């Protein structure tokens, strides 16, 4: 469809445009989404549309499905929730209910993975994720972590730093002279060590001198063995603590 319409946009933008159109068409009663296809509305077995002020009930029905997903992966997509509800609600009602009442409240979403707010590690360990999906999930989690930390600091001068060779540190704090590298999973010791190695490498590059401190930014405090490793190499630790962040330095 993208080629036929000669849309000069990337794949994600085209997908978003069609998703919006599909949701609007179903919301206005023009079509109905079956388990794997769309059809025109008007059949006797069409699900009853849910008024906007009653979407909380749909959200509660989604929540009652169980999180993490028992006997399966520790997350659910909107489509999986829609299927699990066995036609009780329109797909668009499930979509809007989840976004309005569950996202950022009881659940978080990265890509199409809806999970408990504190269940990210389990999703990253999901064996059904492909290498590409896991890498994309990690990038999005790191992006969210960096944005949350900068917002918590309340300083606009803490931002990414691009080196002359094209490498980029996740954050540089010029006031404190700290190079910061973020990682998505504090329970994965190899991932934390990788972040430490990246920060050490960045300190050796141009523009930023060897006197700069380095630190890893994580969604939680790693185990004591990993903390000892950071201390050995004089690397600081910054991690999320509920709604705030804590910093520890060797």
PDB file of C-alpha atoms in Angstrom, residues 71-223:
ATOM      1  CA  UNK A  71       1.937 -19.585  31.083  1.00  0.00           C
ATOM      2  CA  UNK A  72       3.292 -17.314  28.375  1.00  0.00           C
ATOM      3  CA  UNK A  73       5.650 -14.376  28.027  1.00  0.00           C
ATOM      4  CA  UNK A  74       5.614 -11.711  30.791  1.00  0.00           C
ATOM      5  CA  UNK A  75       3.911  -9.119  28.602  1.00  0.00           C
ATOM      6  CA  UNK A  76       0.858  -8.737  26.382  1.00  0.00           C
ATOM      7  CA  UNK A  77       0.264  -6.719  23.257  1.00  0.00           C
ATOM      8  CA  UNK A  78      -3.006  -4.846  22.742  1.00  0.00           C
ATOM      9  CA  UNK A  79      -3.920  -7.376  20.074  1.00  0.00           C
ATOM     10  CA  UNK A  80      -3.324 -10.257  22.482  1.00  0.00           C
ATOM     11  CA  UNK A  81      -5.570  -8.568  25.067  1.00  0.00           C
ATOM     12  CA  UNK A  82      -8.253  -8.074  22.423  1.00  0.00           C
ATOM     13  CA  UNK A  83      -8.113 -11.759  21.487  1.00  0.00           C
ATOM     14  CA  UNK A  84      -8.120 -12.905  25.125  1.00  0.00           C
ATOM     15  CA  UNK A  85     -11.362 -10.973  25.742  1.00  0.00           C
ATOM     16  CA  UNK A  86     -13.085 -13.156  23.113  1.00  0.00           C
ATOM     17  CA  UNK A  87     -14.984 -10.471  21.248  1.00  0.00           C
ATOM     18  CA  UNK A  88     -16.516  -8.780  24.308  1.00  0.00           C
ATOM     19  CA  UNK A  89     -15.192  -5.409  23.161  1.00  0.00           C
ATOM     20  CA  UNK A  90     -14.187  -3.729  19.929  1.00  0.00           C
ATOM     21  CA  UNK A  91     -10.480  -3.583  19.227  1.00  0.00           C
ATOM     22  CA  UNK A  92     -10.568   0.226  19.330  1.00  0.00           C
ATOM     23  CA  UNK A  93     -12.212   0.172  22.780  1.00  0.00           C
ATOM     24  CA  UNK A  94      -9.454  -2.102  24.110  1.00  0.00           C
ATOM     25  CA  UNK A  95      -6.819   0.157  22.552  1.00  0.00           C
ATOM     26  CA  UNK A  96      -8.137   3.423  23.999  1.00  0.00           C
ATOM     27  CA  UNK A  97      -8.930   1.903  27.405  1.00  0.00           C
ATOM     28  CA  UNK A  98      -5.393   0.593  27.796  1.00  0.00           C
ATOM     29  CA  UNK A  99      -3.821   3.882  26.750  1.00  0.00           C
ATOM     30  CA  UNK A 100      -6.132   5.993  28.917  1.00  0.00           C
ATOM     31  CA  UNK A 101      -6.250   3.974  32.150  1.00  0.00           C
ATOM     32  CA  UNK A 102      -3.370   1.469  32.219  1.00  0.00           C
ATOM     33  CA  UNK A 103      -0.404   3.085  30.445  1.00  0.00           C
ATOM     34  CA  UNK A 104       1.898   4.745  32.973  1.00  0.00           C
ATOM     35  CA  UNK A 105      -0.448   3.743  35.802  1.00  0.00           C
ATOM     36  CA  UNK A 106      -0.350  -0.002  36.264  1.00  0.00           C
ATOM     37  CA  UNK A 107       1.443  -0.914  33.040  1.00  0.00           C
ATOM     38  CA  UNK A 108       4.194   0.493  30.843  1.00  0.00           C
ATOM     39  CA  UNK A 109       4.644  -0.077  27.141  1.00  0.00           C
ATOM     40  CA  UNK A 110       7.792  -0.327  25.079  1.00  0.00           C
ATOM     41  CA  UNK A 111       7.262  -0.967  21.401  1.00  0.00           C
ATOM     42  CA  UNK A 112       4.250  -3.307  21.537  1.00  0.00           C
ATOM     43  CA  UNK A 113       5.151  -4.946  24.849  1.00  0.00           C
ATOM     44  CA  UNK A 114       2.770  -4.007  27.689  1.00  0.00           C
ATOM     45  CA  UNK A 115       4.165  -5.086  31.049  1.00  0.00           C
ATOM     46  CA  UNK A 116       4.042  -4.356  34.750  1.00  0.00           C
ATOM     47  CA  UNK A 117       5.818  -1.123  35.585  1.00  0.00           C
ATOM     48  CA  UNK A 118       8.607  -2.996  37.400  1.00  0.00           C
ATOM     49  CA  UNK A 119       8.744  -6.077  35.189  1.00  0.00           C
ATOM     50  CA  UNK A 120      11.098  -4.842  32.490  1.00  0.00           C
ATOM     51  CA  UNK A 121      13.840  -7.373  33.243  1.00  0.00           C
ATOM     52  CA  UNK A 122      11.439 -10.256  32.714  1.00  0.00           C
ATOM     53  CA  UNK A 123      10.425  -8.873  29.337  1.00  0.00           C
ATOM     54  CA  UNK A 124      14.060  -8.480  28.275  1.00  0.00           C
ATOM     55  CA  UNK A 125      14.614 -12.134  29.226  1.00  0.00           C
ATOM     56  CA  UNK A 126      11.629 -13.284  27.147  1.00  0.00           C
ATOM     57  CA  UNK A 127      13.002 -16.073  24.880  1.00  0.00           C
ATOM     58  CA  UNK A 128      10.403 -15.299  22.197  1.00  0.00           C
ATOM     59  CA  UNK A 129      12.042 -11.924  21.452  1.00  0.00           C
ATOM     60  CA  UNK A 130      14.289 -11.869  18.407  1.00  0.00           C
ATOM     61  CA  UNK A 131      17.761 -10.335  18.612  1.00  0.00           C
ATOM     62  CA  UNK A 132      16.492  -7.297  16.732  1.00  0.00           C
ATOM     63  CA  UNK A 133      13.434  -6.913  18.965  1.00  0.00           C
ATOM     64  CA  UNK A 134      15.516  -7.173  22.141  1.00  0.00           C
ATOM     65  CA  UNK A 135      18.012  -4.599  20.847  1.00  0.00           C
ATOM     66  CA  UNK A 136      15.208  -2.211  19.960  1.00  0.00           C
ATOM     67  CA  UNK A 137      13.571  -2.742  23.349  1.00  0.00           C
ATOM     68  CA  UNK A 138      16.862  -2.003  25.116  1.00  0.00           C
ATOM     69  CA  UNK A 139      17.328   1.195  23.091  1.00  0.00           C
ATOM     70  CA  UNK A 140      13.862   2.437  23.996  1.00  0.00           C
ATOM     71  CA  UNK A 141      14.314   1.612  27.680  1.00  0.00           C
ATOM     72  CA  UNK A 142      17.668   3.406  27.749  1.00  0.00           C
ATOM     73  CA  UNK A 143      16.120   6.405  26.002  1.00  0.00           C
ATOM     74  CA  UNK A 144      13.349   6.583  28.624  1.00  0.00           C
ATOM     75  CA  UNK A 145      15.853   6.194  31.477  1.00  0.00           C
ATOM     76  CA  UNK A 146      18.048   9.012  30.144  1.00  0.00           C
ATOM     77  CA  UNK A 147      15.074  11.344  29.700  1.00  0.00           C
ATOM     78  CA  UNK A 148      13.787  10.601  33.207  1.00  0.00           C
ATOM     79  CA  UNK A 149      17.198  11.267  34.751  1.00  0.00           C
ATOM     80  CA  UNK A 150      17.631  14.567  32.914  1.00  0.00           C
ATOM     81  CA  UNK A 151      14.127  15.634  33.967  1.00  0.00           C
ATOM     82  CA  UNK A 152      14.937  14.720  37.572  1.00  0.00           C
ATOM     83  CA  UNK A 153      18.156  16.750  37.444  1.00  0.00           C
ATOM     84  CA  UNK A 154      16.232  19.726  36.106  1.00  0.00           C
ATOM     85  CA  UNK A 155      19.176  20.997  34.037  1.00  0.00           C
ATOM     86  CA  UNK A 156      19.112  21.573  30.297  1.00  0.00           C
ATOM     87  CA  UNK A 157      22.897  21.500  29.887  1.00  0.00           C
ATOM     88  CA  UNK A 158      23.101  17.748  30.586  1.00  0.00           C
ATOM     89  CA  UNK A 159      22.732  16.154  27.177  1.00  0.00           C
ATOM     90  CA  UNK A 160      24.262  13.722  24.684  1.00  0.00           C
ATOM     91  CA  UNK A 161      27.855  14.339  23.633  1.00  0.00           C
ATOM     92  CA  UNK A 162      29.084  13.595  20.101  1.00  0.00           C
ATOM     93  CA  UNK A 163      32.800  12.897  19.705  1.00  0.00           C
ATOM     94  CA  UNK A 164      34.864  13.668  16.600  1.00  0.00           C
ATOM     95  CA  UNK A 165      35.058   9.993  15.632  1.00  0.00           C
ATOM     96  CA  UNK A 166      31.265   9.722  15.542  1.00  0.00           C
ATOM     97  CA  UNK A 167      30.822   7.946  18.878  1.00  0.00           C
ATOM     98  CA  UNK A 168      28.217   9.372  21.219  1.00  0.00           C
ATOM     99  CA  UNK A 169      27.998   9.315  25.013  1.00  0.00           C
ATOM    100  CA  UNK A 170      24.452   9.030  26.359  1.00  0.00           C
ATOM    101  CA  UNK A 171      24.977  12.066  28.614  1.00  0.00           C
ATOM    102  CA  UNK A 172      27.638  14.567  29.560  1.00  0.00           C
ATOM    103  CA  UNK A 173      27.337  16.788  32.629  1.00  0.00           C
ATOM    104  CA  UNK A 174      29.640  19.771  31.955  1.00  0.00           C
ATOM    105  CA  UNK A 175      29.126  21.317  35.388  1.00  0.00           C
ATOM    106  CA  UNK A 176      30.416  18.228  37.196  1.00  0.00           C
ATOM    107  CA  UNK A 177      32.515  16.933  34.265  1.00  0.00           C
ATOM    108  CA  UNK A 178      30.851  13.507  34.229  1.00  0.00           C
ATOM    109  CA  UNK A 179      30.476  11.185  31.233  1.00  0.00           C
ATOM    110  CA  UNK A 180      27.407   8.973  31.710  1.00  0.00           C
ATOM    111  CA  UNK A 181      26.477   5.789  29.849  1.00  0.00           C
ATOM    112  CA  UNK A 182      22.988   4.296  30.312  1.00  0.00           C
ATOM    113  CA  UNK A 183      22.029   0.616  30.247  1.00  0.00           C
ATOM    114  CA  UNK A 184      18.560  -0.913  30.304  1.00  0.00           C
ATOM    115  CA  UNK A 185      19.062  -3.777  32.763  1.00  0.00           C
ATOM    116  CA  UNK A 186      20.876  -3.487  36.090  1.00  0.00           C
ATOM    117  CA  UNK A 187      20.529  -7.245  36.757  1.00  0.00           C
ATOM    118  CA  UNK A 188      22.625  -8.166  33.713  1.00  0.00           C
ATOM    119  CA  UNK A 189      26.230  -7.888  34.946  1.00  0.00           C
ATOM    120  CA  UNK A 190      27.661  -8.169  31.425  1.00  0.00           C
ATOM    121  CA  UNK A 191      25.453  -5.309  30.231  1.00  0.00           C
ATOM    122  CA  UNK A 192      26.572  -3.107  33.153  1.00  0.00           C
ATOM    123  CA  UNK A 193      30.227  -3.967  32.465  1.00  0.00           C
ATOM    124  CA  UNK A 194      29.668  -3.069  28.821  1.00  0.00           C
ATOM    125  CA  UNK A 195      28.363   0.343  29.869  1.00  0.00           C
ATOM    126  CA  UNK A 196      31.372   0.807  32.116  1.00  0.00           C
ATOM    127  CA  UNK A 197      33.728  -0.037  29.240  1.00  0.00           C
ATOM    128  CA  UNK A 198      31.973   2.393  26.921  1.00  0.00           C
ATOM    129  CA  UNK A 199      32.271   5.220  29.451  1.00  0.00           C
ATOM    130  CA  UNK A 200      35.969   4.441  29.981  1.00  0.00           C
ATOM    131  CA  UNK A 201      36.532   4.549  26.227  1.00  0.00           C
ATOM    132  CA  UNK A 202      34.686   7.857  25.826  1.00  0.00           C
ATOM    133  CA  UNK A 203      36.898   9.439  28.478  1.00  0.00           C
ATOM    134  CA  UNK A 204      39.940   8.677  26.302  1.00  0.00           C
ATOM    135  CA  UNK A 205      38.538  10.492  23.258  1.00  0.00           C
ATOM    136  CA  UNK A 206      38.954  14.050  22.072  1.00  0.00           C
ATOM    137  CA  UNK A 207      37.429  17.161  23.666  1.00  0.00           C
ATOM    138  CA  UNK A 208      36.787  15.579  27.035  1.00  0.00           C
ATOM    139  CA  UNK A 209      39.938  15.170  29.083  1.00  0.00           C
ATOM    140  CA  UNK A 210      41.178  12.289  31.230  1.00  0.00           C
ATOM    141  CA  UNK A 211      40.197  14.218  34.362  1.00  0.00           C
ATOM    142  CA  UNK A 212      36.483  13.748  33.667  1.00  0.00           C
ATOM    143  CA  UNK A 213      34.652  11.304  35.887  1.00  0.00           C
ATOM    144  CA  UNK A 214      32.559   8.509  34.402  1.00  0.00           C
ATOM    145  CA  UNK A 215      29.402   6.750  35.597  1.00  0.00           C
ATOM    146  CA  UNK A 216      26.804   4.217  34.483  1.00  0.00           C
ATOM    147  CA  UNK A 217      23.092   5.063  34.635  1.00  0.00           C
ATOM    148  CA  UNK A 218      20.842   2.102  35.485  1.00  0.00           C
ATOM    149  CA  UNK A 219      17.149   1.422  36.245  1.00  0.00           C
ATOM    150  CA  UNK A 220      18.095  -0.022  39.657  1.00  0.00           C
ATOM    151  CA  UNK A 221      21.047  -0.812  41.909  1.00  0.00           C
ATOM    152  CA  UNK A 222      23.050  -3.811  40.656  1.00  0.00           C
ATOM    153  CA  UNK A 223      24.335  -6.613  42.873  1.00  0.00           C
TER     154      UNK A 223
END
